[in-house]
mmCIF file of C-alpha atoms in Angstrom:
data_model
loop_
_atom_site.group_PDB
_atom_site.id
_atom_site.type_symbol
_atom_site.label_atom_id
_atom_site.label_comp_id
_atom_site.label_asym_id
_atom_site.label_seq_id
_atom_site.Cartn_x
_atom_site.Cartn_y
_atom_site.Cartn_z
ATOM 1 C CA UNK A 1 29.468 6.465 -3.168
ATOM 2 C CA UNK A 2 27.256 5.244 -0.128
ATOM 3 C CA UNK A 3 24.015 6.324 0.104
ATOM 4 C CA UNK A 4 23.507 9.565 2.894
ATOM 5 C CA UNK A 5 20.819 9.117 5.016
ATOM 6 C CA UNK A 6 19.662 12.309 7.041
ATOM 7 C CA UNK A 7 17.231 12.340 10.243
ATOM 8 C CA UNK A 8 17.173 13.139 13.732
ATOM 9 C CA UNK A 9 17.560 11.826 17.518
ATOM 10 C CA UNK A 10 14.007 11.625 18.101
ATOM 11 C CA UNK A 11 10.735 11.933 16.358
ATOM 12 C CA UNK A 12 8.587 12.058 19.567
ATOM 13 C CA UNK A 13 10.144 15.028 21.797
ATOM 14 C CA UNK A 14 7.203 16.563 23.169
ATOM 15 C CA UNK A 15 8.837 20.348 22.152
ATOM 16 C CA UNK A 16 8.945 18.565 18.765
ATOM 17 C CA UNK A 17 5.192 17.509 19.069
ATOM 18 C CA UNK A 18 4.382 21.281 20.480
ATOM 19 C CA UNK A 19 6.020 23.126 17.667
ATOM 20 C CA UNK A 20 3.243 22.321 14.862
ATOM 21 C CA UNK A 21 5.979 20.543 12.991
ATOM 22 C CA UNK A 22 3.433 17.965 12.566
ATOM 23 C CA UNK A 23 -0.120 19.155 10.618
ATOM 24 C CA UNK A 24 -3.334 18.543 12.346
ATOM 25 C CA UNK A 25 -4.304 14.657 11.463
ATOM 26 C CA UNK A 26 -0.627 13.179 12.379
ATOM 27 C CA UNK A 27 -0.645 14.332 16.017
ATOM 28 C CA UNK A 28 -1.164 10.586 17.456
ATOM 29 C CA UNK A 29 1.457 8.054 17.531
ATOM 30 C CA UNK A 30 1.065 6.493 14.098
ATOM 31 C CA UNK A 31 0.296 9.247 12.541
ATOM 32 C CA UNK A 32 3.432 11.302 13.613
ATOM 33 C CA UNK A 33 6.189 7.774 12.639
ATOM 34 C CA UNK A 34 4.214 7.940 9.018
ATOM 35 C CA UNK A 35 4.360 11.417 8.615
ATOM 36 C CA UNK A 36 8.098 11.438 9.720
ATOM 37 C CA UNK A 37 8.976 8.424 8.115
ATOM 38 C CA UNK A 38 7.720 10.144 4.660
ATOM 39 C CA UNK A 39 10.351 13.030 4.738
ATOM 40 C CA UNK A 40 13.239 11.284 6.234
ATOM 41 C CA UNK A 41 14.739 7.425 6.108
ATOM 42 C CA UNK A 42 16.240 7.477 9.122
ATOM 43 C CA UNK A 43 15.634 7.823 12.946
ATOM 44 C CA UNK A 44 17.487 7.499 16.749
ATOM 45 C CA UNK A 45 15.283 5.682 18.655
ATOM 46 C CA UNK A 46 17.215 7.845 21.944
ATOM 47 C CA UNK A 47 14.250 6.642 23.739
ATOM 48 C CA UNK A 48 16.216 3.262 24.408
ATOM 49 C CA UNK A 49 18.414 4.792 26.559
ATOM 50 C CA UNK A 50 15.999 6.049 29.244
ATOM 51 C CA UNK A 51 13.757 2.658 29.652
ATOM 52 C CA UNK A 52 14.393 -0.852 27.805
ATOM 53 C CA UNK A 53 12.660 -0.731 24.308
ATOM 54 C CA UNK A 54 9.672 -3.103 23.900
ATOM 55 C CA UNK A 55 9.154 -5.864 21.062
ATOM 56 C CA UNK A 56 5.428 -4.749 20.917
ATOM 57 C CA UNK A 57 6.710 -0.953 19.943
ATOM 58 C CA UNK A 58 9.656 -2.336 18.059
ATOM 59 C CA UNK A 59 7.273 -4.197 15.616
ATOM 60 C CA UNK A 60 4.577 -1.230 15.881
ATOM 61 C CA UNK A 61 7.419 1.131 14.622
ATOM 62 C CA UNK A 62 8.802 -1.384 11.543
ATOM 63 C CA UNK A 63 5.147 -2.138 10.391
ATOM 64 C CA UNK A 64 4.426 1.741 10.272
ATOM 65 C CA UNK A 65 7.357 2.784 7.833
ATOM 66 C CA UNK A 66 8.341 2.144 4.181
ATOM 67 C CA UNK A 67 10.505 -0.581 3.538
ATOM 68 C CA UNK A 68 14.025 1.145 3.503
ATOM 69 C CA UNK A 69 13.564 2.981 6.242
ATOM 70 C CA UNK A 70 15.869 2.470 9.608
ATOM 71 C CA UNK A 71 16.334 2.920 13.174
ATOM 72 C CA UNK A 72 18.897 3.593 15.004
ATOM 73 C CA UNK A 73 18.474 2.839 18.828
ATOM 74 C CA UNK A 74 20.703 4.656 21.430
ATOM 75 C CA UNK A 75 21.574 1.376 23.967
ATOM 76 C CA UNK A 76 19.679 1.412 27.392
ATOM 77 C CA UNK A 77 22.193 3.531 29.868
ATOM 78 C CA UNK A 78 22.859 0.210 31.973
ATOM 79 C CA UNK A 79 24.795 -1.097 29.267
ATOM 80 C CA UNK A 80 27.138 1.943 28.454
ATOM 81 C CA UNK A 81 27.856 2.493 32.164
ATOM 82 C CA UNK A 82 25.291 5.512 32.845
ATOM 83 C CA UNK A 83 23.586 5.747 36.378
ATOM 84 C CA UNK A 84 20.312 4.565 35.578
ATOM 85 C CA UNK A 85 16.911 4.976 37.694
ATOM 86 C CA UNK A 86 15.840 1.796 39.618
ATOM 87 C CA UNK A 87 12.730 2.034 38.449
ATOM 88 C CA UNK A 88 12.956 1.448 34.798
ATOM 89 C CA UNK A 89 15.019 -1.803 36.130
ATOM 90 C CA UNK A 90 12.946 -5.207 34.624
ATOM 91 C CA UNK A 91 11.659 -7.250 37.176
ATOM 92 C CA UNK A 92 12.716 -5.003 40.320
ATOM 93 C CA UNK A 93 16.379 -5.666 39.480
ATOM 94 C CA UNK A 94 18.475 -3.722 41.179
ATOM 95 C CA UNK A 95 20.234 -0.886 38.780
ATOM 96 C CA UNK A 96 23.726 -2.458 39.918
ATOM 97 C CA UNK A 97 25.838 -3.272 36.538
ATOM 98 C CA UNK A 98 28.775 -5.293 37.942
ATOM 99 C CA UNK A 99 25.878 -8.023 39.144
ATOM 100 C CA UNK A 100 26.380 -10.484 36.169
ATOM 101 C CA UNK A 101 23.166 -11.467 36.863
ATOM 102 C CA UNK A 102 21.590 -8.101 36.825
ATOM 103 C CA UNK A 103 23.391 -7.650 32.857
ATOM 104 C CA UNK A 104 22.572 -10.823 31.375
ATOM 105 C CA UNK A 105 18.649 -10.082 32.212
ATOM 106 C CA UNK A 106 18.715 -6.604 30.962
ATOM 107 C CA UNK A 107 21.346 -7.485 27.814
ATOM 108 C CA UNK A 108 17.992 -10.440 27.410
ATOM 109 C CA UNK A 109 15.436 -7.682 27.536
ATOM 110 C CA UNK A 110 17.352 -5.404 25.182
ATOM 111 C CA UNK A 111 18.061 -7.743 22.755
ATOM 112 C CA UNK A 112 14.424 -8.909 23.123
ATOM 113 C CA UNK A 113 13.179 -5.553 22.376
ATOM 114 C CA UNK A 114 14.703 -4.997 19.309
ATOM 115 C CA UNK A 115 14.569 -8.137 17.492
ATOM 116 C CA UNK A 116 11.360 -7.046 15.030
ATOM 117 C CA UNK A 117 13.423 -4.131 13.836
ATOM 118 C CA UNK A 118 16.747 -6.816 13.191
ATOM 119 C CA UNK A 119 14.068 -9.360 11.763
ATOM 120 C CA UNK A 120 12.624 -6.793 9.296
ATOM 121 C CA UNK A 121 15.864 -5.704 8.117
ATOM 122 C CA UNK A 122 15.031 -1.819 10.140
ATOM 123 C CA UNK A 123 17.786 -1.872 12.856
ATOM 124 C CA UNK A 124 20.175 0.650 11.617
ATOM 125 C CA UNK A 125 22.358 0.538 14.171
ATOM 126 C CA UNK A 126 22.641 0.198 17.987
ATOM 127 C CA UNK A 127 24.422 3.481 19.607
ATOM 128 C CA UNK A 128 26.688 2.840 22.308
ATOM 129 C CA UNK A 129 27.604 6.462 23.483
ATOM 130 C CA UNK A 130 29.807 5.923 26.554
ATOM 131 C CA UNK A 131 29.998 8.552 29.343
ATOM 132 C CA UNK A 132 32.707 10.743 29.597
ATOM 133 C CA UNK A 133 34.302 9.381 32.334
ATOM 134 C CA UNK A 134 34.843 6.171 30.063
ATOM 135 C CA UNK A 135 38.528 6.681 29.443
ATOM 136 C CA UNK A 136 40.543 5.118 26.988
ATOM 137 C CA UNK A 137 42.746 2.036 28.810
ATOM 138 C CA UNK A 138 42.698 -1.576 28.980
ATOM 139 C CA UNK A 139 39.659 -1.687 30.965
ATOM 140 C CA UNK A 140 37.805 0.007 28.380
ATOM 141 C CA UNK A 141 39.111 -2.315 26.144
ATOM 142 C CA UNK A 142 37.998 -5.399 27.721
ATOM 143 C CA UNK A 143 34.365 -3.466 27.990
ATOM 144 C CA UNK A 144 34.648 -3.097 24.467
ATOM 145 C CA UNK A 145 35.089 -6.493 23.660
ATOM 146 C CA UNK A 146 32.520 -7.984 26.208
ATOM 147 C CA UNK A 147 30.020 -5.770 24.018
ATOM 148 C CA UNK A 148 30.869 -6.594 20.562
ATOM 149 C CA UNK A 149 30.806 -10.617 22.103
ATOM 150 C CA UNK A 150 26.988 -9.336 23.177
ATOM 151 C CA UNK A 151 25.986 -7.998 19.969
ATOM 152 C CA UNK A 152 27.686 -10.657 17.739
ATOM 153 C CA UNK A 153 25.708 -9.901 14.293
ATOM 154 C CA UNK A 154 24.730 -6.737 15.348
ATOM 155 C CA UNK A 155 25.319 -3.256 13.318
ATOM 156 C CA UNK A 156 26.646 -1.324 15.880
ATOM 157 C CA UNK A 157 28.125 2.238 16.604
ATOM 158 C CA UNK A 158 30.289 3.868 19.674
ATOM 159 C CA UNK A 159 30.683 7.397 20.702
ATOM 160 C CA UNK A 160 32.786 8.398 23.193
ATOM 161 C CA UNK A 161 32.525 11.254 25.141
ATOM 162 C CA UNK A 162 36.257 11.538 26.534
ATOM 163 C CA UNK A 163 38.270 13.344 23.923
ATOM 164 C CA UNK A 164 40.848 11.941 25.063
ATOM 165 C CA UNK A 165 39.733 8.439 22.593
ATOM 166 C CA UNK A 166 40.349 10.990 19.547
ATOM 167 C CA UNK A 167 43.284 13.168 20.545
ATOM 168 C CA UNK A 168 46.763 12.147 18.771
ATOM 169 C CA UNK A 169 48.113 10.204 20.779
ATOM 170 C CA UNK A 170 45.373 7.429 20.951
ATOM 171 C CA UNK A 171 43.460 8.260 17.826
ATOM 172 C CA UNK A 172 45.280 5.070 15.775
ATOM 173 C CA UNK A 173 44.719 2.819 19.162
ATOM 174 C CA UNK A 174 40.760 4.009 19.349
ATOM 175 C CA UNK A 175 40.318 3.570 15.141
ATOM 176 C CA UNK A 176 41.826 -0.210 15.827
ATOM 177 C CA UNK A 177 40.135 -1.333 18.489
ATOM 178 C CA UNK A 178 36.732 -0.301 17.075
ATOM 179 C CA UNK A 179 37.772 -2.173 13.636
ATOM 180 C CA UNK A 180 38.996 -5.211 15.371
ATOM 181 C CA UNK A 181 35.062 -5.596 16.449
ATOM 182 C CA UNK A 182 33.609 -4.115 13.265
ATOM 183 C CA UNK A 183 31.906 -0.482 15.452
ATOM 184 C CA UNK A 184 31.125 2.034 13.483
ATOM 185 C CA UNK A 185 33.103 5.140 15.010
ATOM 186 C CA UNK A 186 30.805 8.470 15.525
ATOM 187 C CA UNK A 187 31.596 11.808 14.630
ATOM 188 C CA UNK A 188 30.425 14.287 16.469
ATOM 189 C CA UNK A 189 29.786 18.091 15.548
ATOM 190 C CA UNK A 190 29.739 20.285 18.956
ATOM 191 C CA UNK A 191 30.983 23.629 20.677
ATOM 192 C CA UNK A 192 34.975 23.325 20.457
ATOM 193 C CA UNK A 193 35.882 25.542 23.401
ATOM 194 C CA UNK A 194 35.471 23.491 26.203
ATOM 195 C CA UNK A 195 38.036 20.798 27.609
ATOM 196 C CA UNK A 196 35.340 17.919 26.990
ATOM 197 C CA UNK A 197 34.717 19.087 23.415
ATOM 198 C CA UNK A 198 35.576 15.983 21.422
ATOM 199 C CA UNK A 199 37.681 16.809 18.385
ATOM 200 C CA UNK A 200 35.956 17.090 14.707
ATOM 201 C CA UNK A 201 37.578 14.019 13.535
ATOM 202 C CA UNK A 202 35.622 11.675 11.037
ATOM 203 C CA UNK A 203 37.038 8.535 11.605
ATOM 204 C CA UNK A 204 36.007 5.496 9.706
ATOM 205 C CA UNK A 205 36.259 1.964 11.020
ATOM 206 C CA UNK A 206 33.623 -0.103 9.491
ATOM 207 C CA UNK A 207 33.145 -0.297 5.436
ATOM 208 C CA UNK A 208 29.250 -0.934 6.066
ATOM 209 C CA UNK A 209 28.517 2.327 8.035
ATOM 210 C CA UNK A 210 29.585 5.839 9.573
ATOM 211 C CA UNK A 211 27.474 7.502 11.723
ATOM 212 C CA UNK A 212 27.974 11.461 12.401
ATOM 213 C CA UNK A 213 25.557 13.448 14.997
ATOM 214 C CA UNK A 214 25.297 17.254 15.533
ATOM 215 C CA UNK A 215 24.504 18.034 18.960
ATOM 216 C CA UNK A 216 24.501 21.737 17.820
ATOM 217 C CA UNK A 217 27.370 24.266 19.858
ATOM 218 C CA UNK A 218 25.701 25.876 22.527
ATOM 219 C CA UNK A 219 28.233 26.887 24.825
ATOM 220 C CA UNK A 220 26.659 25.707 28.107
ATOM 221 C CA UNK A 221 27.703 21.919 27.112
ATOM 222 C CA UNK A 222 29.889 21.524 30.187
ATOM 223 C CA UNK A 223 27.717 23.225 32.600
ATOM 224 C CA UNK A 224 24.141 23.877 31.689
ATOM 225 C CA UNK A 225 21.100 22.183 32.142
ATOM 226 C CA UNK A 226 19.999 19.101 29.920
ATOM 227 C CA UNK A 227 17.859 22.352 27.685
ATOM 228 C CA UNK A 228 20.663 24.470 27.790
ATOM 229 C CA UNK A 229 23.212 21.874 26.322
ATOM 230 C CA UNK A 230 20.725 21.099 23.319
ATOM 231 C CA UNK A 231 19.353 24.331 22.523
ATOM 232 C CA UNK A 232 20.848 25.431 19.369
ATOM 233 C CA UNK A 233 19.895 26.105 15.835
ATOM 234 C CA UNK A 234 22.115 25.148 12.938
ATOM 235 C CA UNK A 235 22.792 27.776 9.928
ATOM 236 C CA UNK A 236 23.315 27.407 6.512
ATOM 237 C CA UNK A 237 27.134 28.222 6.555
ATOM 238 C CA UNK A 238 27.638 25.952 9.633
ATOM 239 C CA UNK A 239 26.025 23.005 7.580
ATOM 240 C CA UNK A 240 27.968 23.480 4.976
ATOM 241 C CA UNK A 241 31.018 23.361 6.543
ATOM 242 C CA UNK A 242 30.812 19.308 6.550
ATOM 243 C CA UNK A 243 29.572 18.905 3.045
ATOM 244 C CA UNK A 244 33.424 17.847 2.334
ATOM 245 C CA UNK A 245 33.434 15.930 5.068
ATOM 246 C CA UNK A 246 30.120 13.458 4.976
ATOM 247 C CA UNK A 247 30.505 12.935 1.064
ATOM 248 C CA UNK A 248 34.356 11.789 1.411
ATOM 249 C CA UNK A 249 32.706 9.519 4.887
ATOM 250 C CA UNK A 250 30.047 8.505 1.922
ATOM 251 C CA UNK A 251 32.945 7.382 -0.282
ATOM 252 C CA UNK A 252 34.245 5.312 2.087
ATOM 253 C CA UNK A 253 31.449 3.488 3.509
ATOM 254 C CA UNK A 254 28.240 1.727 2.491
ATOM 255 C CA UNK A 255 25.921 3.829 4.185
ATOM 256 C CA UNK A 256 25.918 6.963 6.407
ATOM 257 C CA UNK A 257 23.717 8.248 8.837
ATOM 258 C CA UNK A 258 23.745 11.788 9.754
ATOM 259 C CA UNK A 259 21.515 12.861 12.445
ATOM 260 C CA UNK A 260 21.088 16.317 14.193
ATOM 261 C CA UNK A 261 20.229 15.445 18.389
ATOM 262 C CA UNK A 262 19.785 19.365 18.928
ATOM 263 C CA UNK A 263 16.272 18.577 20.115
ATOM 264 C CA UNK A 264 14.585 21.887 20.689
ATOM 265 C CA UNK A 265 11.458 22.299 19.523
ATOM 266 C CA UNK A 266 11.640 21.547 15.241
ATOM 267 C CA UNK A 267 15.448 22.422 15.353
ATOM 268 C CA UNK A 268 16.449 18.896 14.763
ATOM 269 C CA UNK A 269 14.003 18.812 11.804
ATOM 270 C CA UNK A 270 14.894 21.968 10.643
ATOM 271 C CA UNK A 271 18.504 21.443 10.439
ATOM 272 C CA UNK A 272 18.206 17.679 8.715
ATOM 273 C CA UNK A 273 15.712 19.492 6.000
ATOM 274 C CA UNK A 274 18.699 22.087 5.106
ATOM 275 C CA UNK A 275 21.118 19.531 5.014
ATOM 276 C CA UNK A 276 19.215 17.495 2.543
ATOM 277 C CA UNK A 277 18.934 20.026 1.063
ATOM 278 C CA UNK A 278 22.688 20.974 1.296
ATOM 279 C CA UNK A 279 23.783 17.410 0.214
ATOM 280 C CA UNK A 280 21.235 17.067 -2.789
ATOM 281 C CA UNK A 281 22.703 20.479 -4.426
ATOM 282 C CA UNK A 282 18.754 22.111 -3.781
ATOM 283 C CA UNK A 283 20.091 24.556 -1.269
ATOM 284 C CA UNK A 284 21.655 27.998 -2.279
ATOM 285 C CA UNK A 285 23.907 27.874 0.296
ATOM 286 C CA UNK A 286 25.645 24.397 -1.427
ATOM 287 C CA UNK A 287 25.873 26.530 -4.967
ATOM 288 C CA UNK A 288 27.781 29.295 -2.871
ATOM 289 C CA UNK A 289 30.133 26.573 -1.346
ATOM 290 C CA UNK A 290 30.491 24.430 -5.369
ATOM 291 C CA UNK A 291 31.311 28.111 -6.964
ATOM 292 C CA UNK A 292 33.873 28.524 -3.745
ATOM 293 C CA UNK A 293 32.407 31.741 -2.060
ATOM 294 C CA UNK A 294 32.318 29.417 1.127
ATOM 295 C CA UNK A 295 35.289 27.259 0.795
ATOM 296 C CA UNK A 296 34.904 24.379 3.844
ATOM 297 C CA UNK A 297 37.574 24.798 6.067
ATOM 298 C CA UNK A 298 39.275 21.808 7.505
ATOM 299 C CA UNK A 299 37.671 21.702 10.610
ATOM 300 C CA UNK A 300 33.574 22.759 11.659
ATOM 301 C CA UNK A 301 34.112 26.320 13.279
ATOM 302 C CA UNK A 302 33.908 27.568 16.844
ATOM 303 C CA UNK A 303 30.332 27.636 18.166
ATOM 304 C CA UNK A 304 28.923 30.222 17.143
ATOM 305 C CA UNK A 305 27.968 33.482 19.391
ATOM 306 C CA UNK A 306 25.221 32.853 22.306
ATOM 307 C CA UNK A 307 22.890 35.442 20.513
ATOM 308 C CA UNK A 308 22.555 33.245 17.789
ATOM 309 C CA UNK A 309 20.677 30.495 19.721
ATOM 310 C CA UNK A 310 16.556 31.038 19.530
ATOM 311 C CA UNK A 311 15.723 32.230 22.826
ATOM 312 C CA UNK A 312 11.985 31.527 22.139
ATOM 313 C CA UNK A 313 12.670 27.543 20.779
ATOM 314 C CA UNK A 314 11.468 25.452 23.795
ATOM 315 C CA UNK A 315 13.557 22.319 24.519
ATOM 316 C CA UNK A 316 12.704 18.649 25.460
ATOM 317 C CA UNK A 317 13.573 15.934 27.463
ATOM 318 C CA UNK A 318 13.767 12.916 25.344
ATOM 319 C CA UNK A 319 10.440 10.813 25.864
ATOM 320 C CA UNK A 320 9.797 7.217 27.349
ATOM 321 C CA UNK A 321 9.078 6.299 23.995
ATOM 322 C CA UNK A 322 5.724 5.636 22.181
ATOM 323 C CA UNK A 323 4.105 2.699 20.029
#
């Protein structure tokens, strides 16, 4: 079996930072990656997305963790096709991605930025999470493939947004094209009432690595605010639902990373800590599922009701990032 490896989207969410998650004496940078870094081996560095990661933090962030542990680093939104704020352009580019002029310099800086994590042997994987307007389609497929020809070397990983890339009647086209260029294909866990709720499916296209990310299931996905969308908190029974799922993804693959983006306030933490504890056999609520008093079901269930989100959890936009 591949080894699991549980963390979150984010160890430097200012709700994250405000919810004494971490004790008095790991408050500053540093001390907050070490005292991550010693309960979980993995990170998203979703920080990338917002403004091009920097070789300087990059190295700052491998030489402050224990050899083994990884990042995973969300690709800046340029690259997947997001609108993207002129001033986090490099050099007062312009924020105009069909200049190929304007993507080679930012595909330099990227790459650039996180070459100490590749060199050390931290870089996980680089996300690319398309936007939901990236449908599946030739063009898509040529974007694909310009990407992979980018990243030549690179662990990699691609969620889509459309559901559309996972419904029946392109699931075998999407699981294809991501093998052809050896992506990782991410599962997602997320309300399933909506029309853009992408379906549970746990697709695996690369033998090295599967990725899986719980966004959590608050119903205002498709309509609230940035908060709103995130604000949720995981239970036990919900967790356990995917036990069957991420071990038979662990059989499968060399490695798995499973990592909760429901960033509001310790939520994320929260959640990876009972899943841990879920996967090792230390929770209760795994002995209840082993003895069959929660039986999985095929599928993760419905979100759950609105009154079981924490009304009093205070969410996060993600940060610029932090040496």
């Amino acid at each position: 079996m591949g080894e699991i490896l549980v963390g979150t989207c984010s160890w430097t969410d200012r709700a994250l930072v405000g919810s004494g998650w971490y004790p008095a004496g790991s408050r500053d940078a540093e001390g907050r990656l070490r005292y991550y870094a010693d309960r979980f081996p993995v990170v998203e560095v979703d920080s990338a997305y917002y403004a091009l990661p920097s070789a300087r933090n990059s190295q700052l962030w491998a030489d402050r963790t224990p050899e083994g542990f990884v990042f995973d680093v969300k690709a800046f939104s340029l690259l997947t096709g997001h609108p993207t704020r002129a001033s986090v352009m490099p050099d007062g580019l312009p924020a105009d991605p069909r200049d190929p002029k304007v993507l080679d310099a930012v595909w330099a800086r990227f790459t650039e930025g996180i070459e100490p994590l590749r060199a050390a042997g931290r870089l996980g994987a680089v996300l690319f999470q398309f936007p939901p307007w990236f449908r599946p389609g030739r063009r898509a497929g040529r974007f694909l493939r310009e990407c992979a020809e980018r990243t030549a070397g690179w662990p990699l990983s691609v969620e889509f947004r459309h559901p559309a890339w996972w419904r029946e009647e392109w699931a075998d086209a999407t699981r294809a094209l991501l093998a052809r260029y050896g992506m990782a294909a991410v599962a997602v866990d997320m309300t399933q009432t909506l029309p853009s709720s992408i379906p549970p499916v746990t697709p695996v296209t690369s033998p090295d690595l599967s990725v899986v990310r719980f966004h959590g299931r608050s119903p205002a996905w498709g309509s609230g605010s940035k908060e709103d969308r995130f604000r949720y908190d995981y239970g036990e029974a919900e967790l356990a639902e995917w036990l069957p799922r991420l071990r038979g993804l662990a059989e499968r693959v060399g490695r798995l990373h499973v990592l909760f983006n429901n960033c509001c306030g310790a939520a994320a933490v929260r959640a990876a800590e009972r899943m841990r504890g879920l996967l090792d056999g230390t929770d209760r609520a795994h002995a209840r599922v082993r003895d069959g008093a929660n039986a999985a079901t095929s599928a993760p269930a419905p979100a759950a009701p609105a009154d079981t989100h924490r009304a009093g959890a205070q969410p996060s936009r993600k940060d610029a990032g932090e040496p």
